[in-house]
Coordinates of C-alpha atoms in Angstrom, one line a residue:
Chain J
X1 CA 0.0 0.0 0.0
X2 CA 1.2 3.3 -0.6
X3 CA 2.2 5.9 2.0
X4 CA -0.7 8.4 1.4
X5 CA -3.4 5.4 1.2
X6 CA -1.9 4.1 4.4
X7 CA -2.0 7.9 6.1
X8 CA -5.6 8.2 4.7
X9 CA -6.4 4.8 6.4
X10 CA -5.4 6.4 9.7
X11 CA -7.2 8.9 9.5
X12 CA -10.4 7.5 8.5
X13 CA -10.2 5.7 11.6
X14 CA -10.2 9.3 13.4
X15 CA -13.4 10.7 11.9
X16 CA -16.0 9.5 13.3
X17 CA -19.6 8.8 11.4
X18 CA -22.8 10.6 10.7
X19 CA -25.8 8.5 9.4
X20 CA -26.1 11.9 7.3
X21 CA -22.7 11.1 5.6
X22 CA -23.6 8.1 3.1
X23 CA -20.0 7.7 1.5
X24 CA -16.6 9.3 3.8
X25 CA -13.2 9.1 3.8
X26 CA -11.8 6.9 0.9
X27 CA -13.4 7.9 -2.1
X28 CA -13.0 10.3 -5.1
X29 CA -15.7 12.9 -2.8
X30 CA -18.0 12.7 0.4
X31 CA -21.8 12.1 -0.4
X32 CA -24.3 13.6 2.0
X33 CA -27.6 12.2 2.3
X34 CA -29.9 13.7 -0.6
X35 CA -27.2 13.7 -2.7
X36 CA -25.4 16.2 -2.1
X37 CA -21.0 15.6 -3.6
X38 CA -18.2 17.5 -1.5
X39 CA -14.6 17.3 -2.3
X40 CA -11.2 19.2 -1.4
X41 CA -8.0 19.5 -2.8
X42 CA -4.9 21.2 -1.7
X43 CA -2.5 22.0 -4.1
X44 CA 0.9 23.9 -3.2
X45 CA 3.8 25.4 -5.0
X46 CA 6.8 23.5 -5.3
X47 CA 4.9 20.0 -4.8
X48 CA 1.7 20.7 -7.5
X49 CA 3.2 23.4 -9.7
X50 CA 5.9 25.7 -10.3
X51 CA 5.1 29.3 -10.7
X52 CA 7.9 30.0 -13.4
X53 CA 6.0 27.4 -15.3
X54 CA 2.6 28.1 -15.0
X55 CA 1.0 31.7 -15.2
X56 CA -1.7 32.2 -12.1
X57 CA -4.9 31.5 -14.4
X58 CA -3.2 28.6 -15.2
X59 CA -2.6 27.6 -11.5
X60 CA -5.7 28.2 -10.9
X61 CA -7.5 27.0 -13.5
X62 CA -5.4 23.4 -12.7
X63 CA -6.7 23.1 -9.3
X64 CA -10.3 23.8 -10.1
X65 CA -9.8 21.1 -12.8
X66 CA -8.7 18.6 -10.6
X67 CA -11.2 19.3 -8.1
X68 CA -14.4 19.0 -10.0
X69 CA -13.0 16.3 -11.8
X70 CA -13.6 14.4 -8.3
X71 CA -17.2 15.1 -9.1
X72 CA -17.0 14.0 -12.5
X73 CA -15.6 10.7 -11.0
X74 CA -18.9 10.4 -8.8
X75 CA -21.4 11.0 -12.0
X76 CA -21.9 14.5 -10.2
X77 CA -22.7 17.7 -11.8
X78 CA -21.2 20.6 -10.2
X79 CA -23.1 23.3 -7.9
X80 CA -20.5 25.2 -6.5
X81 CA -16.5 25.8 -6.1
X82 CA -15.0 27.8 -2.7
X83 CA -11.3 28.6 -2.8
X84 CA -9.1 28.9 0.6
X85 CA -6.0 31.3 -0.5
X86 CA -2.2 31.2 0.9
X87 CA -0.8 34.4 -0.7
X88 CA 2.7 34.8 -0.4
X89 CA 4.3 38.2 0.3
X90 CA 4.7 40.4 -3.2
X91 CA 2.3 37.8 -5.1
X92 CA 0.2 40.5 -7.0
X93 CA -2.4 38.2 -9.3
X94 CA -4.7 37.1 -7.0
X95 CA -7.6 38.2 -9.9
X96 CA -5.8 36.2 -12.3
X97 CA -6.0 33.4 -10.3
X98 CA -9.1 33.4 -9.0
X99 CA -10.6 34.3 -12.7
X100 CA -8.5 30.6 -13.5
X101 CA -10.4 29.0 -10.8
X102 CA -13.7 30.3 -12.1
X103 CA -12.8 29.4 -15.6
X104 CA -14.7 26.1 -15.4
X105 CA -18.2 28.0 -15.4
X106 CA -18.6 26.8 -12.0
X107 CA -19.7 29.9 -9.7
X108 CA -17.2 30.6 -6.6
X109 CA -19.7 30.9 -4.1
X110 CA -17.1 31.5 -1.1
X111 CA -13.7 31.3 0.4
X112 CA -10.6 32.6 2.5
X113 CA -7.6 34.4 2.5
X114 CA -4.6 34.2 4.1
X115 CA -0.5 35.0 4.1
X116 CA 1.4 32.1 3.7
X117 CA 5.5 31.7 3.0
X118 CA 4.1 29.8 -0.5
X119 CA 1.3 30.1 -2.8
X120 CA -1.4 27.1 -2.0
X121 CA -4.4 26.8 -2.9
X122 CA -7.4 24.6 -1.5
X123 CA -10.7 24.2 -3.6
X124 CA -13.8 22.6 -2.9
X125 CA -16.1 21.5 -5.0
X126 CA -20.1 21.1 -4.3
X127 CA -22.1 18.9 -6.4
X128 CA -25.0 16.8 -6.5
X129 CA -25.7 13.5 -8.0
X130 CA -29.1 11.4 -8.3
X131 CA -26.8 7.9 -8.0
X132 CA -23.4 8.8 -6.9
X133 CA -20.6 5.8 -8.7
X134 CA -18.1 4.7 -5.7
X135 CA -15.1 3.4 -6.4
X136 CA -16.6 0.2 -4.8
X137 CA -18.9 -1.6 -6.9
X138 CA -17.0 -3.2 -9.3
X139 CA -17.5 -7.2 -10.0
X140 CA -15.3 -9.7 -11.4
X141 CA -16.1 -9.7 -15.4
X142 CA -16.7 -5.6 -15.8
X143 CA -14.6 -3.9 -18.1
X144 CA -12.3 -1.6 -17.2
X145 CA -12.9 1.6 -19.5
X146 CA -11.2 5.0 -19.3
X147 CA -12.5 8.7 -20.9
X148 CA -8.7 9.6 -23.1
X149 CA -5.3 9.4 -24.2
X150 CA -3.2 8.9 -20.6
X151 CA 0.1 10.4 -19.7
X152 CA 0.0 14.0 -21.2
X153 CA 0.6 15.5 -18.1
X154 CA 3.7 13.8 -17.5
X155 CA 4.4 14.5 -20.9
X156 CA 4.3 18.0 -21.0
X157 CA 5.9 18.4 -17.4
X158 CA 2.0 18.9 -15.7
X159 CA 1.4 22.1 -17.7
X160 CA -0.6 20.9 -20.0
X161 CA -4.4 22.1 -19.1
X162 CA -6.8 19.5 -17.1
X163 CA -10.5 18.9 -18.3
X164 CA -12.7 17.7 -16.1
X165 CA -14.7 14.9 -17.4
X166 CA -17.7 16.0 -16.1
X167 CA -20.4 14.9 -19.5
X168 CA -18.3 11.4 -19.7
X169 CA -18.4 11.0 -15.9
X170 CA -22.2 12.1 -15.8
X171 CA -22.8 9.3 -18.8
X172 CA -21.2 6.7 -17.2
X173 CA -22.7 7.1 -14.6
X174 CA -26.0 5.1 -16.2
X175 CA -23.5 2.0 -16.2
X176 CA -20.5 1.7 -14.3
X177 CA -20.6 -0.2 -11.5
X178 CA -17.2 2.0 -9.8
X179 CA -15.6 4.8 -11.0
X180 CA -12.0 6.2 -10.0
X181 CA -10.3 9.7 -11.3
X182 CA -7.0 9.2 -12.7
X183 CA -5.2 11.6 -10.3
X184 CA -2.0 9.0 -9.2
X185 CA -1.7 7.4 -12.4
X186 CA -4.0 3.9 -13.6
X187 CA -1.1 1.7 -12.1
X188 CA -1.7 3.0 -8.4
X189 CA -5.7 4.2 -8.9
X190 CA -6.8 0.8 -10.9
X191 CA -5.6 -0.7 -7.4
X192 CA -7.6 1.4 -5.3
X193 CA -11.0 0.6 -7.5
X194 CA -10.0 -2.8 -7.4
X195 CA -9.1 -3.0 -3.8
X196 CA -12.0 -1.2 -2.7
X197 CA -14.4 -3.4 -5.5
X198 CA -13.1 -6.4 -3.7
X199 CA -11.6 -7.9 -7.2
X200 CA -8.4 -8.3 -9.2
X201 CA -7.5 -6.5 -12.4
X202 CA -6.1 -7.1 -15.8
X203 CA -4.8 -4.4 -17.9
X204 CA -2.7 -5.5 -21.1
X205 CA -0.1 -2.3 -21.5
X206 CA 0.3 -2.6 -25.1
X207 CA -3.9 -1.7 -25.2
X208 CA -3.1 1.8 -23.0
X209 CA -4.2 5.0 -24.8
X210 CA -0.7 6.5 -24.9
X211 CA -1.4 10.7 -25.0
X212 CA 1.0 12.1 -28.3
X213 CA 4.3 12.7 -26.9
X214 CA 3.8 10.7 -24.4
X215 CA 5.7 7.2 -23.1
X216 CA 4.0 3.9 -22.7
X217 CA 4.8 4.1 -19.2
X218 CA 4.1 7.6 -18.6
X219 CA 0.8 6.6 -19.4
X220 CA 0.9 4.1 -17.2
X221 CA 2.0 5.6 -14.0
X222 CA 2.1 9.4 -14.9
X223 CA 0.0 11.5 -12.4
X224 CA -2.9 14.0 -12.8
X225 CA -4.0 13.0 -16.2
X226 CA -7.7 13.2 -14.5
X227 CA -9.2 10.7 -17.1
X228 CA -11.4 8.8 -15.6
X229 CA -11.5 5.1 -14.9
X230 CA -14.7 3.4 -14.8
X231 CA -15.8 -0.3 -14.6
X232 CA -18.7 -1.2 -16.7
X233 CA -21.0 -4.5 -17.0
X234 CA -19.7 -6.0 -20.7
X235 CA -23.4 -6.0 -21.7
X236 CA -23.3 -2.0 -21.5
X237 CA -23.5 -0.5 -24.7
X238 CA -20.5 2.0 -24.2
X239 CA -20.0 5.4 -25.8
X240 CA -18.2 5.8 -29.0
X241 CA -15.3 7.3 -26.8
X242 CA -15.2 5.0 -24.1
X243 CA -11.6 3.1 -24.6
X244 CA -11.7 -0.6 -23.0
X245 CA -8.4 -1.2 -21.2
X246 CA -9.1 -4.4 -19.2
X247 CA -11.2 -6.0 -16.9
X248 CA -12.1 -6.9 -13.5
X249 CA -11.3 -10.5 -11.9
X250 CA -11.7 -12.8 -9.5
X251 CA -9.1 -12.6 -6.3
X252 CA -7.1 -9.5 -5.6
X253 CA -4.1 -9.0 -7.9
X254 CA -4.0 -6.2 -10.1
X255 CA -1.6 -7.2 -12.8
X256 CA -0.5 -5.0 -15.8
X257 CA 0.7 -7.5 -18.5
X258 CA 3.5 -6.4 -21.0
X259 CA 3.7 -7.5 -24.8
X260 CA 4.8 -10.7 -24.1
X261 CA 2.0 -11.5 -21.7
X262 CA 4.3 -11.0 -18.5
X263 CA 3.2 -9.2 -15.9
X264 CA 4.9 -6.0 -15.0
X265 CA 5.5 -4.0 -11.5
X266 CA 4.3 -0.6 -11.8
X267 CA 3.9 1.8 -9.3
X268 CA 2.0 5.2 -9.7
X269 CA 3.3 8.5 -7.5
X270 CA 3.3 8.1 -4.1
X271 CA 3.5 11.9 -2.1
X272 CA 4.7 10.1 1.2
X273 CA 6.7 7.6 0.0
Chain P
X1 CA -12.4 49.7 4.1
X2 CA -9.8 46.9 5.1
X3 CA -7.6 45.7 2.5
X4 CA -8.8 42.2 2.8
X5 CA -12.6 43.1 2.5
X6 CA -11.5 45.1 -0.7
X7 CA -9.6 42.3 -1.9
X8 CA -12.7 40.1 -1.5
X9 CA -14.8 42.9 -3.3
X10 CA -12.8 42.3 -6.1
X11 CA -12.7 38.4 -5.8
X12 CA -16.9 38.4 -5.4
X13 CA -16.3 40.4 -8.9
X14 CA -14.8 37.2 -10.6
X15 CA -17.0 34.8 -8.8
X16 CA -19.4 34.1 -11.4
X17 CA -23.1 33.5 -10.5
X18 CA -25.2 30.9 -10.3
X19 CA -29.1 30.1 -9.6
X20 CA -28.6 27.5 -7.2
X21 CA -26.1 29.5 -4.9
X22 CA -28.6 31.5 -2.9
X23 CA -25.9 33.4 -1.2
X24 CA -22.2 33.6 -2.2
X25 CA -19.0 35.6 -1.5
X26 CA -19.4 38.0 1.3
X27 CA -21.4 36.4 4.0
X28 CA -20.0 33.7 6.7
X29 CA -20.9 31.1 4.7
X30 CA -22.2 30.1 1.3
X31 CA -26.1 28.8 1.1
X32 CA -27.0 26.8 -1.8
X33 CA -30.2 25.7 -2.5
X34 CA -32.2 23.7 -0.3
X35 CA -30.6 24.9 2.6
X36 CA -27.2 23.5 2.5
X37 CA -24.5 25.8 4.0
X38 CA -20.8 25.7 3.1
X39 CA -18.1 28.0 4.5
X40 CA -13.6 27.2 4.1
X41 CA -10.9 28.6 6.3
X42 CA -7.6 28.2 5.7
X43 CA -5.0 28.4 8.9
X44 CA -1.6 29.3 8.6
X45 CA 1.7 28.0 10.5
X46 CA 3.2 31.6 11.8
X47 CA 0.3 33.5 10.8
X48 CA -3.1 31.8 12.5
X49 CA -1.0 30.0 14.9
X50 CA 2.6 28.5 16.1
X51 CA 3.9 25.3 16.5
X52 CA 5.9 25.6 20.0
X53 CA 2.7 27.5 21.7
X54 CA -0.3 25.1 20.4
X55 CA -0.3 21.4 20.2
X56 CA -1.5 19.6 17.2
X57 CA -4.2 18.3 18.6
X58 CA -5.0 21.6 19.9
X59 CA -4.0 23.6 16.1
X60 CA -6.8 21.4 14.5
X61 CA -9.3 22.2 17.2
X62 CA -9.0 25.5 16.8
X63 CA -9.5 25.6 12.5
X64 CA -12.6 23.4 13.1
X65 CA -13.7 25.5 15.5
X66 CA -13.3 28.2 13.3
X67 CA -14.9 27.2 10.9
X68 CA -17.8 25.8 12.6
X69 CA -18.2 29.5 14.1
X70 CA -19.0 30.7 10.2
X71 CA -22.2 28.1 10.5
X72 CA -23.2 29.1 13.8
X73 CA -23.3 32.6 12.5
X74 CA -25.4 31.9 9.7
X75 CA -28.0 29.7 12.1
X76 CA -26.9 26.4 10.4
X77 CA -26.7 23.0 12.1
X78 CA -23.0 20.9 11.3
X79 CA -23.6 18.1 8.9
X80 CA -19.7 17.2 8.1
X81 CA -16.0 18.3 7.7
X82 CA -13.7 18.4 4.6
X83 CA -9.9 18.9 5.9
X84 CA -7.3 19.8 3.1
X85 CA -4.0 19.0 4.9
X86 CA -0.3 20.8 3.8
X87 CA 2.5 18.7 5.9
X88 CA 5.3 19.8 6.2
X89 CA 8.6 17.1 6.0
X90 CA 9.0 15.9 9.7
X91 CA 5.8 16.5 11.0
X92 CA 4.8 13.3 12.4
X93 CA 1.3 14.3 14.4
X94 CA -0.8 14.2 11.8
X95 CA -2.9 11.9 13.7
X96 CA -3.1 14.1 16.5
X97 CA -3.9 17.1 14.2
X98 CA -6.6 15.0 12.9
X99 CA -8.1 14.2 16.1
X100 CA -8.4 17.4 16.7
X101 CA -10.5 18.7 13.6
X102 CA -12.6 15.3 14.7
X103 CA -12.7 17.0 18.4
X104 CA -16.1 19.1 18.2
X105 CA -17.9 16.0 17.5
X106 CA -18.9 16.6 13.7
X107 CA -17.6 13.9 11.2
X108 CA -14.9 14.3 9.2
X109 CA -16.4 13.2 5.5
X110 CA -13.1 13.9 3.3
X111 CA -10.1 15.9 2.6
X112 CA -6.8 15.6 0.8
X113 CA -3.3 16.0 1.2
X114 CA 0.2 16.7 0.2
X115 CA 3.7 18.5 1.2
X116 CA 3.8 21.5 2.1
X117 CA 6.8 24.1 3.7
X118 CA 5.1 24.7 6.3
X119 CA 1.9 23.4 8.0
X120 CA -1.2 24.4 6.4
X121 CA -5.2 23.6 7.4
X122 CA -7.8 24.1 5.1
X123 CA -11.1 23.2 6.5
X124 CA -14.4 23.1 5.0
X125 CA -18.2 22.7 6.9
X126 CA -21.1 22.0 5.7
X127 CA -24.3 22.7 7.3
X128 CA -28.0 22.9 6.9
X129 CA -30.3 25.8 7.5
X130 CA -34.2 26.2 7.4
X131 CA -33.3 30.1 7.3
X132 CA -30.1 30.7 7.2
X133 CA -29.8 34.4 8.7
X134 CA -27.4 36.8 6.7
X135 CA -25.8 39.7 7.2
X136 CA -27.7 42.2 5.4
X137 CA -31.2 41.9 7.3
X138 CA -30.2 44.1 9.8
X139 CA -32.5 47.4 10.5
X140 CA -32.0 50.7 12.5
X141 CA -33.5 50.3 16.0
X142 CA -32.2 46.7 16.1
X143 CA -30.3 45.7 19.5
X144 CA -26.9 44.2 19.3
X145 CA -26.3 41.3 21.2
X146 CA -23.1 39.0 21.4
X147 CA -23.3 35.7 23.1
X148 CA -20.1 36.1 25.1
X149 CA -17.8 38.1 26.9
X150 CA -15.0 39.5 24.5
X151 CA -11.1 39.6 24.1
X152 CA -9.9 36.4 25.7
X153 CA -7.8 35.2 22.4
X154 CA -6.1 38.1 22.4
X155 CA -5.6 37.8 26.3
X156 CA -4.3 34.5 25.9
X157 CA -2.1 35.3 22.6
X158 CA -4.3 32.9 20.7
X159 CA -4.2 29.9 22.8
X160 CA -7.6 29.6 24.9
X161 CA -9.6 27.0 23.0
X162 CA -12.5 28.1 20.7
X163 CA -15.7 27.2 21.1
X164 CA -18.1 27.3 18.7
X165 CA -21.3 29.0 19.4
X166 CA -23.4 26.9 17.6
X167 CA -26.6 26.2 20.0
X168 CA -26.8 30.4 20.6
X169 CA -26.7 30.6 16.9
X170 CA -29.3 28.0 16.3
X171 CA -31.3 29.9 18.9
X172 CA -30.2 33.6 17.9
X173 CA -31.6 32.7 14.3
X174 CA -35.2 32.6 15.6
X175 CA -35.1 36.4 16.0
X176 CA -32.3 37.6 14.6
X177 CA -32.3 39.7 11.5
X178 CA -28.5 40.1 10.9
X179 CA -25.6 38.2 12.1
X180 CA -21.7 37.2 12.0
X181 CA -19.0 35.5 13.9
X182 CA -16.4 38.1 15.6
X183 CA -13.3 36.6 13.7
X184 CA -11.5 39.7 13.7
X185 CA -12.7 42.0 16.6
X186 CA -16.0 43.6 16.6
X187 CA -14.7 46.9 15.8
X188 CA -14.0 45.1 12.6
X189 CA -16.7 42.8 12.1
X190 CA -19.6 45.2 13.1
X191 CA -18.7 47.4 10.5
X192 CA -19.2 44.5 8.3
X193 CA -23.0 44.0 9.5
X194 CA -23.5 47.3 9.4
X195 CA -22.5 47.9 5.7
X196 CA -24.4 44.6 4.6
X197 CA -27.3 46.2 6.2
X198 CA -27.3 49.1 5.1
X199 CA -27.1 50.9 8.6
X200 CA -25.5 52.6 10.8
X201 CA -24.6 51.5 14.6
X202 CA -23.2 52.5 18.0
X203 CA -21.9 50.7 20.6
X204 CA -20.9 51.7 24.1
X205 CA -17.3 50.6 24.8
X206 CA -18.1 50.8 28.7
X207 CA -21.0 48.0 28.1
X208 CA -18.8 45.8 26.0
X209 CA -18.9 42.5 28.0
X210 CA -14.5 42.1 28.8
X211 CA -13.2 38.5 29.0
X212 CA -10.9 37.9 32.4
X213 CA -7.2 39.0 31.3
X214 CA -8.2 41.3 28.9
X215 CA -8.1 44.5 28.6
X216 CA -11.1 46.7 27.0
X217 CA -9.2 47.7 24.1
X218 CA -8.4 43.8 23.7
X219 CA -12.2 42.9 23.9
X220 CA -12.8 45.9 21.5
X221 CA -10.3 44.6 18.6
X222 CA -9.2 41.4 19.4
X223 CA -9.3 39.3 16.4
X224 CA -10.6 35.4 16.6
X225 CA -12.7 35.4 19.9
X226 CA -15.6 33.7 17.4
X227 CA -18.1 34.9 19.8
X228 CA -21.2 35.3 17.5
X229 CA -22.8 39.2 17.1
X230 CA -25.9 39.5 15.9
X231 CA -29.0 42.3 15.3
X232 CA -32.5 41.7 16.8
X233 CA -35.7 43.6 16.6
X234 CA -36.2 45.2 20.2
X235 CA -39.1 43.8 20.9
X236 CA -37.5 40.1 20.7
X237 CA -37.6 37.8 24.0
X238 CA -33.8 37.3 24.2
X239 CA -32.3 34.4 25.7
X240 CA -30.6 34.7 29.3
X241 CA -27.3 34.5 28.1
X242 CA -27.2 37.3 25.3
X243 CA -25.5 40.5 26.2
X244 CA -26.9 43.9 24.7
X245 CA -23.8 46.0 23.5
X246 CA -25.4 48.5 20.9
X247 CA -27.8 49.2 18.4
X248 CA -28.3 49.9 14.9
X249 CA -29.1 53.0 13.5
X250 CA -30.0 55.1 10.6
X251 CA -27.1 56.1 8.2
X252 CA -24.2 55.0 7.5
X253 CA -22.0 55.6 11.0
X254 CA -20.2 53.3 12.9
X255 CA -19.5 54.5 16.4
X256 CA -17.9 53.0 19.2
X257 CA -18.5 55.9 22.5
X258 CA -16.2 56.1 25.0
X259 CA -16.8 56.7 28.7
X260 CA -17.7 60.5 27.9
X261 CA -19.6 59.6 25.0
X262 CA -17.0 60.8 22.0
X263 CA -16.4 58.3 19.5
X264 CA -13.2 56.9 19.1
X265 CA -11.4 55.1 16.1
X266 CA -10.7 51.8 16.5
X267 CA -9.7 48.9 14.2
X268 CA -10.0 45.3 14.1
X269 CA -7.0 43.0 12.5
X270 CA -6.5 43.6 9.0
X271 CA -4.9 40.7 7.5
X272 CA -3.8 42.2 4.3
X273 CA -2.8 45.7 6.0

């Protein structure tokens, strides 16, 4: 298990239960009762971004991305972004960020400032969803599908912009039985759908998407690519651009098969390890 | 006007707008449709607090409480918490940290993580609300009431726990027509009441209620106290425990009178100053 699952673990353990929270810690976003999506992100320079790469809508515009594509990952359509602030000293374009943050036509409806020594940024994202997809539902025999191309994030450096999938995550929705956002890469987060599914996983490398530019295994373990990763019965009739990678199994290894049919080690990022 | 309210101004000005977000940037909290309240803070190592005069356990306590005080102000009951978590390398009490946030009794439903330089909280409630009560309802003749005495964080140097007043807020909401959490002194924070509502107001600095340690001037200015302040009709039954310190009034006037009745200036923490 990685470092930030096992931290995450820990702290699950510490916080506590309401009968009005249907779905907690451990998933792509928290799901109230009447359907109501919440999720955070904290993003912070020097670990997420660079500001010498990146201008501020840009940084901003990333973080909102990621954010509601944690909605997109539940089938939820977005009500609502608020944006906590850590301004360093002398940083001027707070507009400019907060107009990237709003660049998703998702309303800020509220926030926080602060000084801080770097520029960070937390964003949560308020949705709502009729039948939220956990990562948890998955059964030995779905197929593993994914929304794009993977890897272009790693491929450009993580500059290139994030789309949220929020149409392909609301459509598959009507069929996946779990759903994951590629956020760590498909080698760590096809491990957490399977663990949390209860199944194993095949995924033959050589049927990846590889984004242009991109490496077969920067597609595989790259970060923040923010496709998303559903499991779907194979009687679903699938969108035209719904890419089959694999499929569910019986037991609990997650195995990523190279040309040859050999099974490979692969290892998404880990930010503890 | 403070340099952070004008920098929020300008933020509300990006913001976007949408239907289902009932109120957004400017108030303690965000209400969205149905009654669902939402409000972030963001806490700061060596601006909101410091590491060798506040535990973890205690640090977390405090941003949840925090943060919780921006629902009590708005009348809304505590549903869950979102935590966005910036650790920085060799901080091993995350646990304790967590345990903290968990400390007020409201699940923890969420949150994220990742490096950070130096330790960052971001926490997000969310709340419900039959009628959420604003800022803006206040009108001249109102009493101002505040639920506590005032000035013991700044006594303490920002150590004394926080409590969240959220049963007085439940029960303030049933009469009041204005309210908001003293984050940042009332000198500060009344002004911002007043200006939502379109009033005027004066307050007595002899009949503000001072916390034990603290000195008037502390209880006048003293930033994160998060007792609430709110603005009821005169003719309201108020509870036991509420403590009349002012009025509204016509205009546009804020006044704070001093023992021979002249106004003097005072000012609340400005963050951005």
């Amino acid at each position: 298990m990685l470092a930030e699952d096992a931290m995450v673990e820990r702290i699950a353990r510490l916080a506590g239960t309401d009968p009005r929270v249907e779905v907690g810690i451990g998933d792509d976003a928290a799901v109230l009762a009447g359907g109501v999506v919440l999720s955070t992100d904290i993003h912070v320079e020097g670990v997420h971004f660079r500001r010498d790469r990146l201008t501020p809508a840009e940084i901003g515009a990333r973080v909102a991305a990621a954010n509601l594509s944690d909605l997109a990952a539940m089938g939820a359509e977005p009500l609502c972004l608020l944006l906590a602030l850590g301004i360093p000293e002398g940083f001027e374009d707070v507009d400019a960020l907060v107009g990237g943050v709003a660049s998703h036509g998702v309303a800020l409806a509220g926030g926080d400032l602060s000084r801080a020594d770097s520029l960070v940024l937390s964003v949560t994202a308020a949705g709502s969803a009729e039948r939220p997809v956990l990562r948890s539902g998955g059964r030995p025999g779905d197929l593993l599908v994914v929304t794009g191309p993977l890897g272009a994030q790693a491929a450009s450096g993580y500059t290139a912009p994030i789309v949220p999938r929020l149409a392909e995550g609301a459509e598959l929705a009507r069929m996946a039985t779990a759903m994951i956002d590629l956020s760590d890469g498909i080698a760590t987060d096809l491990r957490r759908l399977a663990a949390a599914s209860g199944c194993g996983a095949r995924v033959a490398l050589t049927g990846l998407p590889v984004a242009g530019g991109a490496t077969p295994d920067q597609a595989a373990t790259g970060g923040e690519d923010h496709e998303l990763l559903a499991a779907v019965p194979p009687e679903a009739t699938l969108p035209d651009w719904a890419i089959v990678v694999g499929e569910l199994t019986g037991g609990d290894a997650v195995s990523f098969l190279d040309s040859t049919g050999q099974p490979r080690d692969l290892r998404g990022y880990d930010h503890f390890a």
